[in-house]
Short mmCIF file of C-alpha atoms in Angstrom, two decimals:
data_model
loop_
_atom_site.label_atom_id
_atom_site.label_comp_id
_atom_site.label_asym_id
_atom_site.label_seq_id
_atom_site.Cartn_x
_atom_site.Cartn_y
_atom_site.Cartn_z
CA UNK A 1 127.54 -70.91 -160.00
CA UNK A 2 125.74 -73.30 -162.29
CA UNK A 3 122.26 -73.02 -163.72
CA UNK A 4 121.27 -76.00 -161.57
CA UNK A 5 122.15 -74.11 -158.39
CA UNK A 6 120.23 -71.07 -159.58
CA UNK A 7 117.22 -73.25 -160.33
CA UNK A 8 117.32 -74.96 -156.94
CA UNK A 9 117.75 -71.65 -155.12
CA UNK A 10 114.94 -69.98 -157.10
CA UNK A 11 112.59 -72.88 -156.39
CA UNK A 12 113.35 -72.81 -152.67
CA UNK A 13 113.04 -69.03 -152.60
CA UNK A 14 109.64 -69.16 -154.31
CA UNK A 15 108.32 -72.06 -152.27
CA UNK A 16 109.60 -71.31 -148.78
CA UNK A 17 111.05 -67.78 -148.74
CA UNK A 18 114.46 -66.15 -148.70
CA UNK A 19 115.52 -67.23 -145.21
CA UNK A 20 114.95 -70.90 -145.97
CA UNK A 21 116.61 -70.69 -149.40
CA UNK A 22 119.65 -68.94 -147.89
CA UNK A 23 119.83 -71.52 -145.10
CA UNK A 24 119.77 -74.44 -147.56
CA UNK A 25 122.24 -72.77 -149.91
CA UNK A 26 124.66 -72.16 -147.05
CA UNK A 27 124.32 -75.78 -145.89
CA UNK A 28 124.77 -77.21 -149.39
CA UNK A 29 127.27 -74.87 -150.99
CA UNK A 30 128.76 -73.12 -147.95
CA UNK A 31 132.27 -74.66 -147.80
CA UNK A 32 132.85 -74.08 -151.51
CA UNK A 33 131.69 -70.49 -151.16
CA UNK A 34 133.97 -69.92 -148.19
CA UNK A 35 136.94 -71.37 -150.09
CA UNK A 36 136.29 -69.04 -153.04
CA UNK A 37 136.05 -66.06 -150.70
CA UNK A 38 139.39 -66.98 -149.11
CA UNK A 39 141.02 -67.16 -152.55
CA UNK A 40 139.82 -63.66 -153.48
CA UNK A 41 139.80 -61.33 -150.45
CA UNK A 42 138.12 -58.56 -152.47
CA UNK A 43 135.02 -60.67 -153.07
CA UNK A 44 131.97 -60.12 -150.95
CA UNK A 45 128.59 -61.83 -150.82
CA UNK A 46 126.12 -60.84 -153.51
CA UNK A 47 123.73 -59.62 -150.81
CA UNK A 48 126.25 -56.88 -149.95
CA UNK A 49 126.80 -55.68 -153.52
CA UNK A 50 125.92 -52.09 -154.32
CA UNK A 51 124.54 -50.68 -157.56
CA UNK A 52 128.13 -49.79 -158.61
CA UNK A 53 129.21 -53.43 -158.20
CA UNK A 54 126.37 -54.57 -160.45
CA UNK A 55 127.08 -51.86 -163.03
CA UNK A 56 130.70 -53.01 -163.21
CA UNK A 57 129.46 -56.30 -164.66
CA UNK A 58 128.30 -54.56 -167.82
CA UNK A 59 124.90 -54.93 -169.49
CA UNK A 60 123.36 -57.03 -166.75
CA UNK A 61 120.37 -55.37 -165.04
CA UNK A 62 120.70 -54.05 -161.53
CA UNK A 63 118.51 -56.12 -159.20
CA UNK A 64 115.81 -54.37 -157.20
CA UNK A 65 117.61 -55.06 -153.93
CA UNK A 66 120.50 -52.84 -155.04
CA UNK A 67 118.27 -50.04 -156.34
CA UNK A 68 116.79 -47.27 -154.27
CA UNK A 69 113.14 -48.30 -154.21
CA UNK A 70 111.84 -45.76 -151.71
CA UNK A 71 108.61 -44.22 -152.91
CA UNK A 72 106.28 -41.66 -151.51
CA UNK A 73 102.85 -42.96 -150.61
CA UNK A 74 99.91 -40.87 -151.73
CA UNK A 75 96.26 -41.22 -150.93
CA UNK A 76 94.15 -42.70 -153.70
CA UNK A 77 91.99 -40.21 -155.51
CA UNK A 78 88.84 -42.14 -154.62
CA UNK A 79 87.99 -44.77 -152.02
CA UNK A 80 86.46 -47.56 -154.12
CA UNK A 81 86.35 -50.20 -151.41
CA UNK A 82 83.18 -52.20 -150.90
CA UNK A 83 82.90 -50.74 -147.40
CA UNK A 84 82.91 -47.19 -148.78
CA UNK A 85 80.30 -48.07 -151.40
CA UNK A 86 78.03 -49.76 -148.86
CA UNK A 87 78.48 -46.86 -146.43
CA UNK A 88 77.18 -44.55 -149.16
CA UNK A 89 74.42 -46.90 -150.33
CA UNK A 90 71.82 -44.09 -150.26
CA UNK A 91 73.85 -42.32 -152.94
CA UNK A 92 73.95 -45.54 -155.00
CA UNK A 93 70.16 -45.90 -154.85
CA UNK A 94 69.68 -42.21 -155.69
CA UNK A 95 72.11 -42.43 -158.63
CA UNK A 96 70.39 -45.50 -160.03
CA UNK A 97 67.07 -43.60 -159.93
CA UNK A 98 68.35 -40.33 -161.41
CA UNK A 99 70.96 -41.56 -163.89
CA UNK A 100 69.73 -44.99 -164.99
CA UNK A 101 66.02 -44.59 -164.05
CA UNK A 102 66.16 -47.93 -162.22
CA UNK A 103 64.63 -48.62 -158.84
CA UNK A 104 66.92 -51.11 -157.13
CA UNK A 105 64.02 -52.39 -155.03
CA UNK A 106 61.77 -53.06 -158.04
CA UNK A 107 61.14 -56.83 -158.51
CA UNK A 108 61.97 -56.53 -162.23
CA UNK A 109 65.41 -55.16 -161.37
CA UNK A 110 65.93 -57.76 -158.64
CA UNK A 111 65.25 -60.51 -161.21
CA UNK A 112 68.10 -59.24 -163.42
CA UNK A 113 71.55 -60.82 -163.16
CA UNK A 114 73.84 -59.10 -160.68
CA UNK A 115 76.55 -58.62 -163.31
CA UNK A 116 74.60 -55.85 -165.06
CA UNK A 117 73.84 -54.09 -161.78
CA UNK A 118 77.49 -54.38 -160.73
CA UNK A 119 78.65 -52.95 -164.05
CA UNK A 120 76.28 -50.01 -163.69
CA UNK A 121 77.44 -49.51 -160.10
CA UNK A 122 81.09 -49.29 -161.13
CA UNK A 123 80.14 -47.00 -164.00
CA UNK A 124 78.82 -44.56 -161.40
CA UNK A 125 82.39 -44.15 -160.17
CA UNK A 126 83.39 -42.73 -163.57
CA UNK A 127 80.37 -40.44 -163.92
CA UNK A 128 81.22 -36.91 -162.69
CA UNK A 129 77.52 -36.18 -162.02
CA UNK A 130 77.21 -39.17 -159.69
CA UNK A 131 76.45 -38.58 -156.02
CA UNK A 132 78.45 -41.71 -155.21
CA UNK A 133 81.54 -40.34 -156.93
CA UNK A 134 81.24 -37.05 -155.05
CA UNK A 135 80.80 -38.88 -151.73
CA UNK A 136 83.84 -41.11 -152.30
CA UNK A 137 86.10 -38.25 -153.38
CA UNK A 138 85.02 -35.81 -150.64
CA UNK A 139 87.90 -34.72 -148.46
CA UNK A 140 90.59 -36.16 -150.74
#
């Protein structure tokens, strides 16, 4: 396999997906691949290699496809989605009054740039005394 073939395959894989890249590779390099497989009956397609086959090559890294990538899924410690924040908007308003001494409905606060309000809002998620933090971590 030449670097040109790897480059073409990688480009097709990135642009169109694995199925398309495999289809094109089979159409372009298929007969040569079949001839090499007939010459060495022990050879098998790279897609069927196991971790042991890759380790036999030496210092080359084992690709993710050959590794056991099963992971356990855990619930996040806090629901920080916009929906969760908006659902608990009363806690946001209360926290701004008690922690930052800012009334979100005050015209002076409304005239401020949103970036500062957003920063303060996300800072509430890190404050253990925040009602918003307690509401988003309840039941988790």
